[in-house]
């Protein structure tokens, strides 16, 4: 079975600053993928970024990057130049070849201050 | 392209009532799933399916039933609603493979009185 841990229930960041959201994972499957989703107050789940366990480089998507440290089993999300619209819940998730669906962490609520 | 369509968006039930949450996807995805999200918490897997005719239990299956007669549809049945089932329910689908993201429906807010 796989597990995701997000240790920051809530975080504040000043607008235009960078912020890192923590995520650690546990799995015995050597092949897995790590995902980050954003959930704004409207409730929909928005896919942000993906990192595969065999990917050599950290994933980037616009202002989002994933700081993947395989040995430490961490997959932190970095948001650069925060915007007010980044205020939301952020979920880290893992998918493996053995597991058929994603397992989610408890989430981090990010609040961007003007 | 509609993606994943969930109905209804809101539902209020009385304790003991039964109902079915509908989910359909038009992306020909093999995998479909139902999650529940309680206030301030992450998503927990209820049931999932890896193809038509194949279903399996997730982390919190009690009180729910599913079937998958077609690739497109994956309804979730509440057999006898309880207040503990008050939650937001998400249907999601994905192609097979660990590197494939989940596509989510817009969610169903269910209240059981």
GROMACS .gro file of C-alpha atoms in nm:
model
  227
    1UNK     CA    1   0.000   0.000   0.000
    2UNK     CA    2   0.111   0.356  -0.060
    3UNK     CA    3   0.089   0.655   0.169
    4UNK     CA    4   0.113   1.031   0.131
    5UNK     CA    5   0.184   1.274   0.416
    6UNK     CA    6   0.136   1.648   0.401
    7UNK     CA    7   0.249   1.799   0.730
    8UNK     CA    8   0.142   2.160   0.676
    9UNK     CA    9  -0.232   2.202   0.738
   10UNK     CA   10  -0.217   2.572   0.649
   11UNK     CA   11   0.033   2.823   0.517
   12UNK     CA   12   0.048   3.194   0.445
   13UNK     CA   13   0.260   3.352   0.174
   14UNK     CA   14   0.298   3.710   0.064
   15UNK     CA   15   0.187   3.789  -0.289
   16UNK     CA   16   0.473   3.764  -0.544
   17UNK     CA   17   0.686   3.548  -0.312
   18UNK     CA   18   0.769   3.181  -0.365
   19UNK     CA   19   0.626   2.908  -0.143
   20UNK     CA   20   0.704   2.540  -0.092
   21UNK     CA   21   0.437   2.288   0.001
   22UNK     CA   22   0.571   1.969   0.155
   23UNK     CA   23   0.483   1.615   0.057
   24UNK     CA   24   0.642   1.288   0.163
   25UNK     CA   25   0.541   0.948   0.038
   26UNK     CA   26   0.589   0.582   0.107
   27UNK     CA   27   0.559   0.295  -0.137
   28UNK     CA   28   0.734  -0.033  -0.203
   29UNK     CA   29   0.661  -0.018  -0.576
   30UNK     CA   30   0.970   0.096  -0.773
   31UNK     CA   31   0.750   0.249  -1.042
   32UNK     CA   32   0.521   0.527  -0.930
   33UNK     CA   33   0.399   0.872  -1.014
   34UNK     CA   34   0.349   1.176  -0.795
   35UNK     CA   35   0.076   1.430  -0.865
   36UNK     CA   36  -0.027   1.766  -0.729
   37UNK     CA   37  -0.383   1.896  -0.748
   38UNK     CA   38  -0.530   2.233  -0.658
   39UNK     CA   39  -0.877   2.270  -0.512
   40UNK     CA   40  -1.004   2.629  -0.503
   41UNK     CA   41  -1.300   2.731  -0.291
   42UNK     CA   42  -1.530   2.644  -0.580
   43UNK     CA   43  -1.446   2.280  -0.515
   44UNK     CA   44  -1.317   2.143  -0.844
   45UNK     CA   45  -0.997   1.940  -0.857
   46UNK     CA   46  -0.739   2.092  -1.092
   47UNK     CA   47  -0.433   1.893  -1.199
   48UNK     CA   48  -0.110   2.092  -1.165
   49UNK     CA   49   0.197   1.877  -1.218
   50UNK     CA   50   0.328   1.522  -1.242
   51UNK     CA   51   0.662   1.355  -1.159
   52UNK     CA   52   0.750   0.998  -1.250
   53UNK     CA   53   0.976   0.791  -1.027
   54UNK     CA   54   1.222   0.733  -1.310
   55UNK     CA   55   1.227   1.091  -1.432
   56UNK     CA   56   1.577   1.235  -1.403
   57UNK     CA   57   1.475   1.597  -1.400
   58UNK     CA   58   1.233   1.778  -1.173
   59UNK     CA   59   0.902   1.854  -1.340
   60UNK     CA   60   0.803   2.211  -1.417
   61UNK     CA   61   0.476   2.360  -1.541
   62UNK     CA   62   0.477   2.737  -1.566
   63UNK     CA   63   0.501   2.877  -1.210
   64UNK     CA   64   0.483   2.528  -1.061
   65UNK     CA   65   0.782   2.304  -1.008
   66UNK     CA   66   0.823   1.979  -0.823
   67UNK     CA   67   1.127   1.935  -0.600
   68UNK     CA   68   1.167   1.558  -0.623
   69UNK     CA   69   1.413   1.399  -0.379
   70UNK     CA   70   1.381   1.026  -0.430
   71UNK     CA   71   1.615   0.917  -0.153
   72UNK     CA   72   1.420   1.123   0.098
   73UNK     CA   73   1.086   1.018  -0.056
   74UNK     CA   74   0.973   1.376  -0.087
   75UNK     CA   75   0.794   1.557  -0.368
   76UNK     CA   76   0.750   1.917  -0.265
   77UNK     CA   77   0.556   2.163  -0.477
   78UNK     CA   78   0.716   2.501  -0.535
   79UNK     CA   79   0.498   2.788  -0.651
   80UNK     CA   80   0.694   3.088  -0.771
   81UNK     CA   81   0.564   3.445  -0.771
   82UNK     CA   82   0.247   3.367  -0.575
   83UNK     CA   83  -0.077   3.525  -0.689
   84UNK     CA   84  -0.399   3.587  -0.500
   85UNK     CA   85  -0.564   3.323  -0.718
   86UNK     CA   86  -0.325   3.063  -0.577
   87UNK     CA   87  -0.518   3.065  -0.250
   88UNK     CA   88  -0.662   2.712  -0.236
   89UNK     CA   89  -0.621   2.364  -0.096
   90UNK     CA   90  -0.333   2.168  -0.247
   91UNK     CA   91  -0.323   1.791  -0.252
   92UNK     CA   92  -0.031   1.560  -0.318
   93UNK     CA   93  -0.111   1.213  -0.452
   94UNK     CA   94   0.072   0.897  -0.554
   95UNK     CA   95  -0.012   0.632  -0.810
   96UNK     CA   96   0.170   0.304  -0.854
   97UNK     CA   97   0.160   0.017  -1.098
   98UNK     CA   98   0.038  -0.213  -0.822
   99UNK     CA   99  -0.231   0.026  -0.699
  100UNK     CA  100  -0.508   0.111  -0.938
  101UNK     CA  101  -0.605   0.453  -0.813
  102UNK     CA  102  -0.435   0.754  -0.661
  103UNK     CA  103  -0.382   0.786  -0.288
  104UNK     CA  104  -0.411   1.142  -0.159
  105UNK     CA  105  -0.260   1.329   0.131
  106UNK     CA  106  -0.464   1.537   0.372
  107UNK     CA  107  -0.390   1.861   0.190
  108UNK     CA  108  -0.239   2.201   0.266
  109UNK     CA  109  -0.445   2.519   0.266
  110UNK     CA  110  -0.246   2.800   0.111
  111UNK     CA  111  -0.348   3.158   0.172
  112UNK     CA  112  -0.184   3.435  -0.031
  113UNK     CA  113  -0.173   3.775   0.137
  114UNK     CA  114  -0.189   4.095  -0.072
  115UNK     CA  115  -1.548   1.699  -2.488
  116UNK     CA  116  -1.749   1.663  -2.165
  117UNK     CA  117  -1.488   1.465  -1.964
  118UNK     CA  118  -1.632   1.327  -1.639
  119UNK     CA  119  -1.995   1.415  -1.568
  120UNK     CA  120  -2.147   1.371  -1.224
  121UNK     CA  121  -2.508   1.413  -1.125
  122UNK     CA  122  -2.663   1.548  -0.914
  123UNK     CA  123  -2.452   1.840  -0.789
  124UNK     CA  124  -2.643   1.863  -0.460
  125UNK     CA  125  -2.858   1.613  -0.273
  126UNK     CA  126  -3.027   1.602   0.065
  127UNK     CA  127  -3.138   1.266   0.203
  128UNK     CA  128  -3.305   1.147   0.516
  129UNK     CA  129  -3.143   0.875   0.723
  130UNK     CA  130  -3.228   0.536   0.577
  131UNK     CA  131  -3.304   0.656   0.226
  132UNK     CA  132  -3.120   0.511  -0.070
  133UNK     CA  133  -2.998   0.686  -0.382
  134UNK     CA  134  -2.759   0.656  -0.674
  135UNK     CA  135  -2.493   0.906  -0.772
  136UNK     CA  136  -2.435   0.896  -1.144
  137UNK     CA  137  -2.098   0.920  -1.316
  138UNK     CA  138  -2.016   0.904  -1.685
  139UNK     CA  139  -1.697   0.964  -1.880
  140UNK     CA  140  -1.649   0.999  -2.254
  141UNK     CA  141  -1.272   0.953  -2.273
  142UNK     CA  142  -1.276   0.574  -2.300
  143UNK     CA  143  -1.080   0.545  -1.975
  144UNK     CA  144  -1.026   0.202  -1.828
  145UNK     CA  145  -1.013   0.310  -1.466
  146UNK     CA  146  -1.296   0.481  -1.279
  147UNK     CA  147  -1.328   0.556  -0.912
  148UNK     CA  148  -1.531   0.721  -0.640
  149UNK     CA  149  -1.376   0.930  -0.364
  150UNK     CA  150  -1.529   1.108  -0.069
  151UNK     CA  151  -1.397   1.429   0.081
  152UNK     CA  152  -1.494   1.525   0.432
  153UNK     CA  153  -1.457   1.889   0.547
  154UNK     CA  154  -1.094   2.000   0.568
  155UNK     CA  155  -0.965   1.658   0.469
  156UNK     CA  156  -0.817   1.478   0.175
  157UNK     CA  157  -0.987   1.237  -0.062
  158UNK     CA  158  -1.051   0.880   0.043
  159UNK     CA  159  -1.116   0.605  -0.208
  160UNK     CA  160  -1.454   0.432  -0.179
  161UNK     CA  161  -1.466   0.191  -0.475
  162UNK     CA  162  -1.293   0.166  -0.807
  163UNK     CA  163  -1.310  -0.023  -1.134
  164UNK     CA  164  -1.037  -0.123  -1.377
  165UNK     CA  165  -1.277  -0.210  -1.657
  166UNK     CA  166  -1.632  -0.307  -1.740
  167UNK     CA  167  -1.751  -0.584  -1.513
  168UNK     CA  168  -1.464  -0.541  -1.266
  169UNK     CA  169  -1.495  -0.351  -0.938
  170UNK     CA  170  -1.304  -0.349  -0.613
  171UNK     CA  171  -1.315  -0.187  -0.272
  172UNK     CA  172  -1.109   0.110  -0.169
  173UNK     CA  173  -1.032   0.247   0.175
  174UNK     CA  174  -1.388   0.327   0.290
  175UNK     CA  175  -1.635   0.097   0.106
  176UNK     CA  176  -1.891   0.026   0.378
  177UNK     CA  177  -2.240   0.150   0.301
  178UNK     CA  178  -2.174   0.188  -0.072
  179UNK     CA  179  -2.224  -0.031  -0.373
  180UNK     CA  180  -2.097   0.003  -0.732
  181UNK     CA  181  -2.126  -0.171  -1.065
  182UNK     CA  182  -1.962  -0.117  -1.403
  183UNK     CA  183  -2.171  -0.255  -1.686
  184UNK     CA  184  -2.018  -0.025  -1.951
  185UNK     CA  185  -1.685   0.153  -1.995
  186UNK     CA  186  -1.858   0.490  -1.971
  187UNK     CA  187  -2.070   0.460  -1.656
  188UNK     CA  188  -1.985   0.397  -1.293
  189UNK     CA  189  -2.276   0.468  -1.056
  190UNK     CA  190  -2.238   0.478  -0.678
  191UNK     CA  191  -2.527   0.352  -0.468
  192UNK     CA  192  -2.593   0.446  -0.109
  193UNK     CA  193  -2.789   0.156   0.030
  194UNK     CA  194  -2.926   0.312   0.350
  195UNK     CA  195  -2.797   0.666   0.402
  196UNK     CA  196  -2.645   0.762   0.737
  197UNK     CA  197  -2.537   1.106   0.867
  198UNK     CA  198  -2.175   0.982   0.856
  199UNK     CA  199  -2.209   0.973   0.477
  200UNK     CA  200  -2.253   1.349   0.459
  201UNK     CA  201  -1.964   1.446   0.237
  202UNK     CA  202  -1.857   1.566  -0.106
  203UNK     CA  203  -1.830   1.282  -0.353
  204UNK     CA  204  -1.601   1.289  -0.653
  205UNK     CA  205  -1.602   1.055  -0.947
  206UNK     CA  206  -1.275   1.031  -1.135
  207UNK     CA  207  -1.132   0.838  -1.428
  208UNK     CA  208  -0.792   0.774  -1.579
  209UNK     CA  209  -0.628   0.562  -1.844
  210UNK     CA  210  -0.427   0.269  -1.709
  211UNK     CA  211  -0.070   0.318  -1.588
  212UNK     CA  212   0.096   0.479  -1.287
  213UNK     CA  213   0.186   0.791  -1.485
  214UNK     CA  214  -0.167   0.883  -1.578
  215UNK     CA  215  -0.344   1.162  -1.395
  216UNK     CA  216  -0.699   1.143  -1.267
  217UNK     CA  217  -0.971   1.341  -1.439
  218UNK     CA  218  -1.233   1.453  -1.188
  219UNK     CA  219  -1.600   1.527  -1.207
  220UNK     CA  220  -1.729   1.844  -1.047
  221UNK     CA  221  -1.843   1.670  -0.729
  222UNK     CA  222  -2.170   1.599  -0.548
  223UNK     CA  223  -2.245   1.766  -0.217
  224UNK     CA  224  -2.450   1.514  -0.017
  225UNK     CA  225  -2.617   1.590   0.314
  226UNK     CA  226  -2.784   1.316   0.518
  227UNK     CA  227  -3.020   1.442   0.787
   0.00000   0.00000   0.00000
